[in-house]
Coordinates of C-alpha atoms in Angstrom, one line a residue:
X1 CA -17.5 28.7 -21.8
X2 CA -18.9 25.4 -23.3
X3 CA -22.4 25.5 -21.4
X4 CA -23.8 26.9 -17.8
X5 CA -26.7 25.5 -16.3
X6 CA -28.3 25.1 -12.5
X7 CA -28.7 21.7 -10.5
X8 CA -29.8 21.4 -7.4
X9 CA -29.2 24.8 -6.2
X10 CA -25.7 25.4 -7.4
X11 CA -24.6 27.1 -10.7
X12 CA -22.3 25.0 -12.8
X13 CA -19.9 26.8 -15.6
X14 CA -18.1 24.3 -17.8
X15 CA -14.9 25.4 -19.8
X16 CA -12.2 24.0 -21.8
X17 CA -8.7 25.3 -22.3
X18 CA -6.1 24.3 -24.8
X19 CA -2.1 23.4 -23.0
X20 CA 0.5 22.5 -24.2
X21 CA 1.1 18.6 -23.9
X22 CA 4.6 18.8 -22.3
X23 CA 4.7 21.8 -20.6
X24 CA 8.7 21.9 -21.0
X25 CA 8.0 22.3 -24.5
X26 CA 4.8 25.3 -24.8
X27 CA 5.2 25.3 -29.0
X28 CA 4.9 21.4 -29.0
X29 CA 1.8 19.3 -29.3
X30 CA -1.3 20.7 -27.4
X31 CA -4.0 18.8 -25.4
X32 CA -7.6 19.5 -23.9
X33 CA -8.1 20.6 -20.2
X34 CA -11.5 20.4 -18.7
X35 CA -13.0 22.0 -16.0
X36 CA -16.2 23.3 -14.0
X37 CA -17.0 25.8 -12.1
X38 CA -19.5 25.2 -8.9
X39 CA -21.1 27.8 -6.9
X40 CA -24.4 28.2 -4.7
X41 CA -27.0 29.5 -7.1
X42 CA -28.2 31.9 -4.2
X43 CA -24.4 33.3 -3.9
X44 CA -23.4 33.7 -8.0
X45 CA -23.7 37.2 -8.1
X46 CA -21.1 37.9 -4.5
X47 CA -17.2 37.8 -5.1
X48 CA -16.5 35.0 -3.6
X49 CA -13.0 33.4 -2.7
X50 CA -11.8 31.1 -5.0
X51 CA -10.6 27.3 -4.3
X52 CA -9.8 24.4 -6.6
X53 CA -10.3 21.0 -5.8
X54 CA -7.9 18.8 -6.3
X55 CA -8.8 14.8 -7.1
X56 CA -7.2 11.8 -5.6
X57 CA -5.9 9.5 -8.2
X58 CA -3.2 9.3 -9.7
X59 CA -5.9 9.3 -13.0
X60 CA -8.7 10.9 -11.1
X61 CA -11.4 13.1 -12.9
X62 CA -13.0 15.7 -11.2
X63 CA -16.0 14.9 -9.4
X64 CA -19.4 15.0 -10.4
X65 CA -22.1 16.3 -7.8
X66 CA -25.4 14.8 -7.4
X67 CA -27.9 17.0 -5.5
X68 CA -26.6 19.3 -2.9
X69 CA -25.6 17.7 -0.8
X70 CA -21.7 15.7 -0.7
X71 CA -18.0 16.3 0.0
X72 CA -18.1 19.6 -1.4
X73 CA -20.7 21.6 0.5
X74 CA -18.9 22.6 3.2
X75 CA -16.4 24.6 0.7
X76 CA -19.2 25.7 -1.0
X77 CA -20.4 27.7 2.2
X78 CA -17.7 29.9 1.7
X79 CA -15.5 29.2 -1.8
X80 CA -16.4 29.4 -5.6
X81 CA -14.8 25.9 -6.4
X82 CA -13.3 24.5 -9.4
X83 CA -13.5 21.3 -10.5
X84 CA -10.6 20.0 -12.8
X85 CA -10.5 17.0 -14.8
X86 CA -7.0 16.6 -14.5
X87 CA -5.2 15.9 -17.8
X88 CA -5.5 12.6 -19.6
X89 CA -9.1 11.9 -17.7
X90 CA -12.5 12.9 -18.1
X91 CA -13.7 15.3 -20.6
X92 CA -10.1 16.1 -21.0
X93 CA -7.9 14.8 -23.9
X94 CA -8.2 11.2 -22.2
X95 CA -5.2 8.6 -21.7
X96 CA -6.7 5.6 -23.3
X97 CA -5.4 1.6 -24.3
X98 CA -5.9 3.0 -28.0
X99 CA -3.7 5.8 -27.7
X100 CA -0.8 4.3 -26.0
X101 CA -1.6 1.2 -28.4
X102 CA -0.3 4.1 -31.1
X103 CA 3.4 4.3 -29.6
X104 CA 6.0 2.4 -31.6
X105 CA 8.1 1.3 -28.2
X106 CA 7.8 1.2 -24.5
X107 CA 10.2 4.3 -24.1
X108 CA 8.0 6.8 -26.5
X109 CA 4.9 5.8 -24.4
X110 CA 6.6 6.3 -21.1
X111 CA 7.9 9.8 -22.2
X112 CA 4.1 10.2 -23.6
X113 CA 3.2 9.4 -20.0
X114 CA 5.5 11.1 -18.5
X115 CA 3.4 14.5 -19.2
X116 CA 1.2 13.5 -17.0
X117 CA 2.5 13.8 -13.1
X118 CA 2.2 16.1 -10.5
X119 CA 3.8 18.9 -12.2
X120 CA 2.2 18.9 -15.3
X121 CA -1.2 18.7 -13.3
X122 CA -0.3 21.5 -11.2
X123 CA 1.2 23.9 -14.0
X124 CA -2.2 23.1 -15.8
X125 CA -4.1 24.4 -12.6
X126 CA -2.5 27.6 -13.0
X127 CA -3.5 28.4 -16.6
X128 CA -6.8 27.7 -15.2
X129 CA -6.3 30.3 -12.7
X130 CA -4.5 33.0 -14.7
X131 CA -6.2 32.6 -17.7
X132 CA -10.5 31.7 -16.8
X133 CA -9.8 33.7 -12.7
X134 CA -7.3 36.9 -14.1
X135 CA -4.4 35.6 -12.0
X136 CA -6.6 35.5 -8.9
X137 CA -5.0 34.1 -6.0
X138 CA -6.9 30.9 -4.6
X139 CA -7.2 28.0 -2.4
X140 CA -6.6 24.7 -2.7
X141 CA -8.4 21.4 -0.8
X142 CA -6.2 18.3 -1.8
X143 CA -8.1 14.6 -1.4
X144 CA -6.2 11.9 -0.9
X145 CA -3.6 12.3 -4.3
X146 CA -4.8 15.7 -4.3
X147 CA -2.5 16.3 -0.6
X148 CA 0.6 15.0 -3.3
X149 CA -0.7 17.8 -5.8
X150 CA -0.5 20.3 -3.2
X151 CA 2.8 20.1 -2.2
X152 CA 3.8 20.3 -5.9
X153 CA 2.0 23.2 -6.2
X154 CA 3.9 24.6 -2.9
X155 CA 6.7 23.5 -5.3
X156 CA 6.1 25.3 -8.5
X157 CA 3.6 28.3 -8.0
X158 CA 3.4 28.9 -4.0
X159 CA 2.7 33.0 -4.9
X160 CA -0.6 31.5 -6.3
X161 CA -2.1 30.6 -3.1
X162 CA -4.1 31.9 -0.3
X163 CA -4.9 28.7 1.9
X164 CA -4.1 24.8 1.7
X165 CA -6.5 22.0 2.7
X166 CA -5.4 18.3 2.6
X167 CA -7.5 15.5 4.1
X168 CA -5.6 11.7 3.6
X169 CA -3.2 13.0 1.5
X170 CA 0.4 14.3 3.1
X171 CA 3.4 12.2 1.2
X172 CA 6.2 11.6 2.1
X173 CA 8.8 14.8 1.2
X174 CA 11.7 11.6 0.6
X175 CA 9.2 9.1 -1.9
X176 CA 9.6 5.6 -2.1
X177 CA 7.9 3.3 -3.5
X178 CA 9.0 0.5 -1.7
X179 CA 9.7 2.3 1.7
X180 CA 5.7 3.5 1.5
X181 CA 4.5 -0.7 0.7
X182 CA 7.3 -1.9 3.5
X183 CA 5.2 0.2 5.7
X184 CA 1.4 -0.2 4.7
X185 CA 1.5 -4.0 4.0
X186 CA 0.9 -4.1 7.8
X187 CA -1.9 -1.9 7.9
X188 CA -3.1 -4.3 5.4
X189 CA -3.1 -7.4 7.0
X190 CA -4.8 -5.5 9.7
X191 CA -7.6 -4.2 7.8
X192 CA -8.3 -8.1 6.9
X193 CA -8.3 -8.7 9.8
X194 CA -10.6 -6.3 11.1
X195 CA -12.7 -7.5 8.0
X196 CA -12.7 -11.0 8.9
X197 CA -13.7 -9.9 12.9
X198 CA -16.8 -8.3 11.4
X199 CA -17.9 -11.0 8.9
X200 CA -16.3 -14.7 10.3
X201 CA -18.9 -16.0 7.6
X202 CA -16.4 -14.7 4.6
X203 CA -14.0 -16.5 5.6
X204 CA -15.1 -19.6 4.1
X205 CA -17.0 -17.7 1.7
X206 CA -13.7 -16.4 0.4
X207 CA -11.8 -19.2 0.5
X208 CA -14.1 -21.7 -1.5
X209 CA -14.7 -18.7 -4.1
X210 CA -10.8 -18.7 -4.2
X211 CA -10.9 -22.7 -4.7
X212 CA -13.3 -22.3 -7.6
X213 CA -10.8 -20.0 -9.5
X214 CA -8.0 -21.6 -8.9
X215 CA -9.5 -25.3 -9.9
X216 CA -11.1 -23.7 -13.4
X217 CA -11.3 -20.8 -15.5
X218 CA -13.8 -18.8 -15.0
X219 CA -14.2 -15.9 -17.0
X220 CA -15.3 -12.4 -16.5
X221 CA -17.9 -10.4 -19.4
X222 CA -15.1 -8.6 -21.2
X223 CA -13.4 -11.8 -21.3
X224 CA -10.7 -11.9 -18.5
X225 CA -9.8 -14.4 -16.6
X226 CA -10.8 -14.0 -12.7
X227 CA -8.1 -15.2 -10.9
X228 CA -7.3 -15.9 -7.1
X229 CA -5.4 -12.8 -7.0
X230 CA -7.6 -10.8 -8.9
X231 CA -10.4 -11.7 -6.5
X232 CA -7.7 -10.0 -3.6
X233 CA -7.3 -7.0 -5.5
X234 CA -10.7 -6.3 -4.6
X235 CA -9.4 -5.6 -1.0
X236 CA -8.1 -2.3 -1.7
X237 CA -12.1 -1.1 -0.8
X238 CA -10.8 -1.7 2.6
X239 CA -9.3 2.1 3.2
X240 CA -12.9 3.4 2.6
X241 CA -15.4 3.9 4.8
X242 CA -18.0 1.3 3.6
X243 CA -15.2 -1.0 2.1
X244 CA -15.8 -3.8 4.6
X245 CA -19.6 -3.8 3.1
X246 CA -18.8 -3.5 -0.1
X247 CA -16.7 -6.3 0.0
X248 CA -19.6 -8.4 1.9
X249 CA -22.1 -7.4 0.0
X250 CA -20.1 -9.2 -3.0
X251 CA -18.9 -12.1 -1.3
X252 CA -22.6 -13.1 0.2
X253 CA -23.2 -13.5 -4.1
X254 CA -20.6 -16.2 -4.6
X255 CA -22.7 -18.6 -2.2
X256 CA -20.3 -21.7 -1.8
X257 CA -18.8 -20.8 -4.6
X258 CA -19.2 -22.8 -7.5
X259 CA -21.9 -21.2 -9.2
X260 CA -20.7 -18.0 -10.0
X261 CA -24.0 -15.4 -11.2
X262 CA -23.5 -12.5 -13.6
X263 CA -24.2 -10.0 -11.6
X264 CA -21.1 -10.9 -9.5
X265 CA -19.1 -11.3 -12.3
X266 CA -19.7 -8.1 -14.0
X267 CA -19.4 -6.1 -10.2
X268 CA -15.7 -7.9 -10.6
X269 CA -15.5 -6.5 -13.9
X270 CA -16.2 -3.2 -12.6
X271 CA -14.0 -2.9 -9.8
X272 CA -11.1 -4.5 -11.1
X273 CA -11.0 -3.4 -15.2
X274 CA -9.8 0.2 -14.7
X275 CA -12.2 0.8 -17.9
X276 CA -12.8 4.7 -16.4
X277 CA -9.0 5.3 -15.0
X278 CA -6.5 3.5 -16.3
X279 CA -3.9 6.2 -15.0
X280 CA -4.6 5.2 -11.7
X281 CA -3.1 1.9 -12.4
X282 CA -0.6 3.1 -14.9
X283 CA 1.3 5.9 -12.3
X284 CA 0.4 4.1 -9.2
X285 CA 4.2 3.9 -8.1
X286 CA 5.9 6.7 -10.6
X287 CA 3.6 8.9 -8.4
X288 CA 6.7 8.4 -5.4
X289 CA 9.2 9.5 -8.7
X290 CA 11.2 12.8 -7.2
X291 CA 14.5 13.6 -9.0
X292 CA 17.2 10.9 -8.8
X293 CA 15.2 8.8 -6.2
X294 CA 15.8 5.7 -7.9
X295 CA 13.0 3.3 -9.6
X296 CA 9.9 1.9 -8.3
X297 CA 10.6 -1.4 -9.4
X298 CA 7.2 -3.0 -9.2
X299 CA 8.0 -2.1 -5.4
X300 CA 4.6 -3.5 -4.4
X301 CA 5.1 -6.9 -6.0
X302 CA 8.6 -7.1 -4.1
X303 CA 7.3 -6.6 -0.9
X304 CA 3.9 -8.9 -1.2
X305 CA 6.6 -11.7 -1.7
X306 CA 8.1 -11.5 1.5
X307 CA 4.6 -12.3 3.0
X308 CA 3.8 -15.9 2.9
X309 CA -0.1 -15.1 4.5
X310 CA -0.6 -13.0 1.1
X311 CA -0.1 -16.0 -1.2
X312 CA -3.0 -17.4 -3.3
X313 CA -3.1 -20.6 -1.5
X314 CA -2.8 -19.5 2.0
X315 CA -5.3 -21.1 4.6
X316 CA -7.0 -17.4 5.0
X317 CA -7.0 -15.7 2.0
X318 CA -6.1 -12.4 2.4
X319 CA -6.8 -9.1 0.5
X320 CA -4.3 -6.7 -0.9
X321 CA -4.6 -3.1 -0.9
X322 CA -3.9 -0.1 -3.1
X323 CA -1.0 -1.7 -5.0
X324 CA -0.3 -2.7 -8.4
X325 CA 1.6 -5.8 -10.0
X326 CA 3.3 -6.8 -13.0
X327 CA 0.2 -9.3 -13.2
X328 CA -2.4 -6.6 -12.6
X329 CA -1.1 -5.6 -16.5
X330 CA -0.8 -8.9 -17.9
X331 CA -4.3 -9.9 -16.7
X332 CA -6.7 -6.5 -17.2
X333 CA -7.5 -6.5 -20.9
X334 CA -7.7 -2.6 -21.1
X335 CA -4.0 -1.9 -19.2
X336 CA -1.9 -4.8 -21.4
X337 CA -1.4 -2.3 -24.3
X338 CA 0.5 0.2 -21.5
X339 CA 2.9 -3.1 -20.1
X340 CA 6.2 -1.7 -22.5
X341 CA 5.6 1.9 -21.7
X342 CA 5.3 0.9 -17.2
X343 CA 8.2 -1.3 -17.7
X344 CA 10.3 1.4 -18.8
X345 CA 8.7 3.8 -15.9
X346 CA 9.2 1.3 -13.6
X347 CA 13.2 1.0 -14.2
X348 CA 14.0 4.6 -14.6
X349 CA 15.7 6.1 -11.5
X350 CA 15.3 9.7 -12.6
X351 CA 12.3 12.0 -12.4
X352 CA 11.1 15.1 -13.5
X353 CA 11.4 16.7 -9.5
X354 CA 7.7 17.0 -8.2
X355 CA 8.8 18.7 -4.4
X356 CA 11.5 21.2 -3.7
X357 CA 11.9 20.9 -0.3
X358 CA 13.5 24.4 0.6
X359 CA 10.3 26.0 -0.8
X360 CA 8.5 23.9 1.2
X361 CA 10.3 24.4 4.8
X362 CA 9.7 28.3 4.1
X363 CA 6.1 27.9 3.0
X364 CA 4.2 30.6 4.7
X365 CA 1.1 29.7 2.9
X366 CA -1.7 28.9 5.7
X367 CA -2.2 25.0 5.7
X368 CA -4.3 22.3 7.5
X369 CA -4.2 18.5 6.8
X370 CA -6.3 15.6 8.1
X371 CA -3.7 13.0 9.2
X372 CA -6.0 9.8 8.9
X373 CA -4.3 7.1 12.3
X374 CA -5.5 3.9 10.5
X375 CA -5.1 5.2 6.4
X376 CA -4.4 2.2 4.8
X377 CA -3.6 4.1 1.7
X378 CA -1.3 6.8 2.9
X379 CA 0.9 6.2 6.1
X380 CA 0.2 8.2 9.0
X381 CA 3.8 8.0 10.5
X382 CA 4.9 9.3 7.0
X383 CA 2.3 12.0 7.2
X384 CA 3.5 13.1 10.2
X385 CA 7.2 13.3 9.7
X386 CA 5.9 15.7 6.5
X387 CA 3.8 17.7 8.6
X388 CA 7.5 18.5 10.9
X389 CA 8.9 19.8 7.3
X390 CA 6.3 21.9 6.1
X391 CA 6.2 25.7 6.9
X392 CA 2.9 26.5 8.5
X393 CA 1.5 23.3 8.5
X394 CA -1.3 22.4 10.9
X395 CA -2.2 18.8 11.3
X396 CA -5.0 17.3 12.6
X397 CA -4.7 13.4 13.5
X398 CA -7.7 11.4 13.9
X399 CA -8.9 7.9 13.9
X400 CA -12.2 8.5 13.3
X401 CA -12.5 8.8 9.9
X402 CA -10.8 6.4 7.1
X403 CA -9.6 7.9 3.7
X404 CA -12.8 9.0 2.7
X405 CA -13.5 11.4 6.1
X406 CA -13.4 14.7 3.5
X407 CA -17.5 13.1 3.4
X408 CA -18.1 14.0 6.9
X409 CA -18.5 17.7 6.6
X410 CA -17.0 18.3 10.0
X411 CA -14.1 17.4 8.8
X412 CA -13.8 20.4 6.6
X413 CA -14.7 22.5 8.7
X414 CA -12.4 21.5 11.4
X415 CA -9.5 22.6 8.8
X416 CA -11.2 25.8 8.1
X417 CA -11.5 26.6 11.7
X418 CA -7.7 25.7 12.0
X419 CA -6.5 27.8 9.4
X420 CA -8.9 30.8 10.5
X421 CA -7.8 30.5 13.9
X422 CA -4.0 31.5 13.2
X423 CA -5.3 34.5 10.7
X424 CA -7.1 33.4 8.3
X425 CA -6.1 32.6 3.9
X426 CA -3.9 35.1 2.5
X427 CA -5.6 37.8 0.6
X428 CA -6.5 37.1 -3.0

């Protein structure tokens, strides 16, 4: 244990364990893996049931509690949770521009990168699990990515679980990258739209800041260039609760835009530089990599082009969502040292297999989900035709909540209630 302390009202335990880099290969290389325990202070000395939280991403680090009071709580009514860094982020070994900058070719740093999917994150769970919890069967409450995790872990290690919680985070059991874009470009365009309803003033706002960067270079404080597109990028907020805000917020800053301050600048900077999780841009489509499913293409990229509204110079300009381009790379200062390594990702047509769907049709592992109607990040209709293939599955739609509905604490305990209604987790 690296240190244990209490913060408001919860006892934290911090560890570290040592795994093997490529998990196909235990005598090979060998990498840090982080993670924290959380309890209530008040329950430390009960035997409590176990659950590990697993982050959205891909390139997510485990989240860090403030107070006591967020998305966690409601598990920590009932569960001793663990909080993983998930390999190649946080205060495990991180994936960083200088490392990959250290590969001699594009196809060493994809294999490098290759180490870090699904079920490299799940196998890492369970040395958590056998060797800091004695083999202890637990829980698991997926977010967003997390739901994708899950599934794996259905995969690998179902025998390790008692009870499976997913909010905004079912995938599809068939993964495609360009099937998933084909379908959410629409809910897209409607969230602009939406956004646009709620603030008709951004409009122009938007479209004479795009004017400005089109007509000269303006530069951001690391030194990129802040282009039309770049500027659009910053629509992926839109699946989030308070993304329409955010988005204002920034926009009321740019004035007529022509004199841009610093303190919109560096907010661009920040939103946009993928300085704290490159991953997420990195394995943003080789996250729908499942066997021999083909390549991902820069699927994203291919379908924005079929949409005229999208372009740069369109009367409305329009935001884009949670997607990444060939130009997303080329532009960001801190992901152009990865561009060989996600070409070579991006063409290869087989994957390490992250779902084995037979395991998953026979699941008898208690589940709920949160099925989100308007998720702009993960398709509902996809969601649901998973929730059909998944042995006792229980899903929940709403359209109350956007992705970020685990925050609402009724939400969590909705699923509990579902799963204790038909009997309860699985003894540990």
């Amino acid at each position: 244990m690296l240190e244990t302390y209490v913060a408001g009202g919860r006892r934290f335990r911090d560890y570290v364990l040592q795994v093997p880099l490529d998990w196909n290969n235990p005598g090979g290389p060998a990498i840090e893996l982080f993670y924290r325990e959380m309890v209530r202070a008040h329950l430390d000395g009960q035997q409590l049931p176990l659950m590990v939280y697993l982050q959205g991403g891909p390139g997510g680090q485990g989240p860090r509690p403030v107070g006591g009071s967020d998305r966690l709580d409601t598990a920590l009514e009932r569960y001793r949770v663990i909080l993983m860094d998930q390999r190649g982020t946080g205060r495990s070994t991180p994936v960083t521009a200088q490392v990959i900058s250290g590969f001699p070719d594009g196809d060493s740093g994809a294999a490098y990168l290759e180490n870090f999917r699904a079920d490299s994150i799940v196998a890492d769970a369970e040395a958590i699990r056998r060797r800091g919890y004695q083999g202890r069967k637990w829980a698991t409450l997926g977010q967003s990515y997390g739901g994708f995790l899950t599934l794996s872990y259905l995969s690998y290690f179902d025998n390790a679980l008692t009870a499976c919680f997913i909010t905004g985070g079912l995938p599809s059991l068939e993964p495609s990258a360009a099937g998933v874009y084909a379908r959410t470009i629409h809910r897209v365009r409607a969230k602009n739209e939406q956004f646009y309803r709620m603030y008709p003033q951004d409009r122009a706002r938007a479209a004479n800041l795009a004017r400005t960067l089109a007509e000269r270079e303006v530069l951001l404080p690391d030194g990129d260039r802040f282009t039309v597109r770049r500027l659009q990028s910053l629509g992926i907020d839109f699946g989030m609760g308070p993304g329409f805000e955010r988005l204002h917020w920034l926009l009321e800053q740019s004035g007529d835009g022509t004199q841009l301050s610093d303190c919109l600048l560096q907010e661009v900077q920040a939103r946009t530089s993928f300085a704290g999780n490159p991953l997420f841009a990195v394995l943003q489509e080789d996250i729908y990599g499942n066997g021999a499913n083909g390549p991902s293409a820069f699927a994203a990229q291919a379908e924005l082009e079929q949409h005229a509204d999208f372009a740069t110079d369109a009367p409305t300009l329009l935001f884009t969502g949670e997607m990444m381009f060939r130009w997303t790379f080329e532009e960001t200062r801190l992901l152009r040292p990865y561009i060989p390594a996600v070409e070579v990702l991006a063409a290869r047509g087989t994957h390490r297999k992250i779902y084995d769907l037979q395991k998953i049709a026979a699941n008898r592992v208690p589940m709920a989900a949160a099925v989100y109607y308007d998720d702009m990040y993960v398709d509902a209709g996809l969601s649901l035709d998973t929730a059909k293939k998944v042995g006792g599955l229980q899903a929940w739609v709403t359209n109350e909540h956007e992705h970020d509905g685990i925050n609402d604490p009724a939400v969590l305990r909705r699923l509990f209630a579902m799963v204790d209604e038909v009997g309860g987790p699985l003894t540990s």
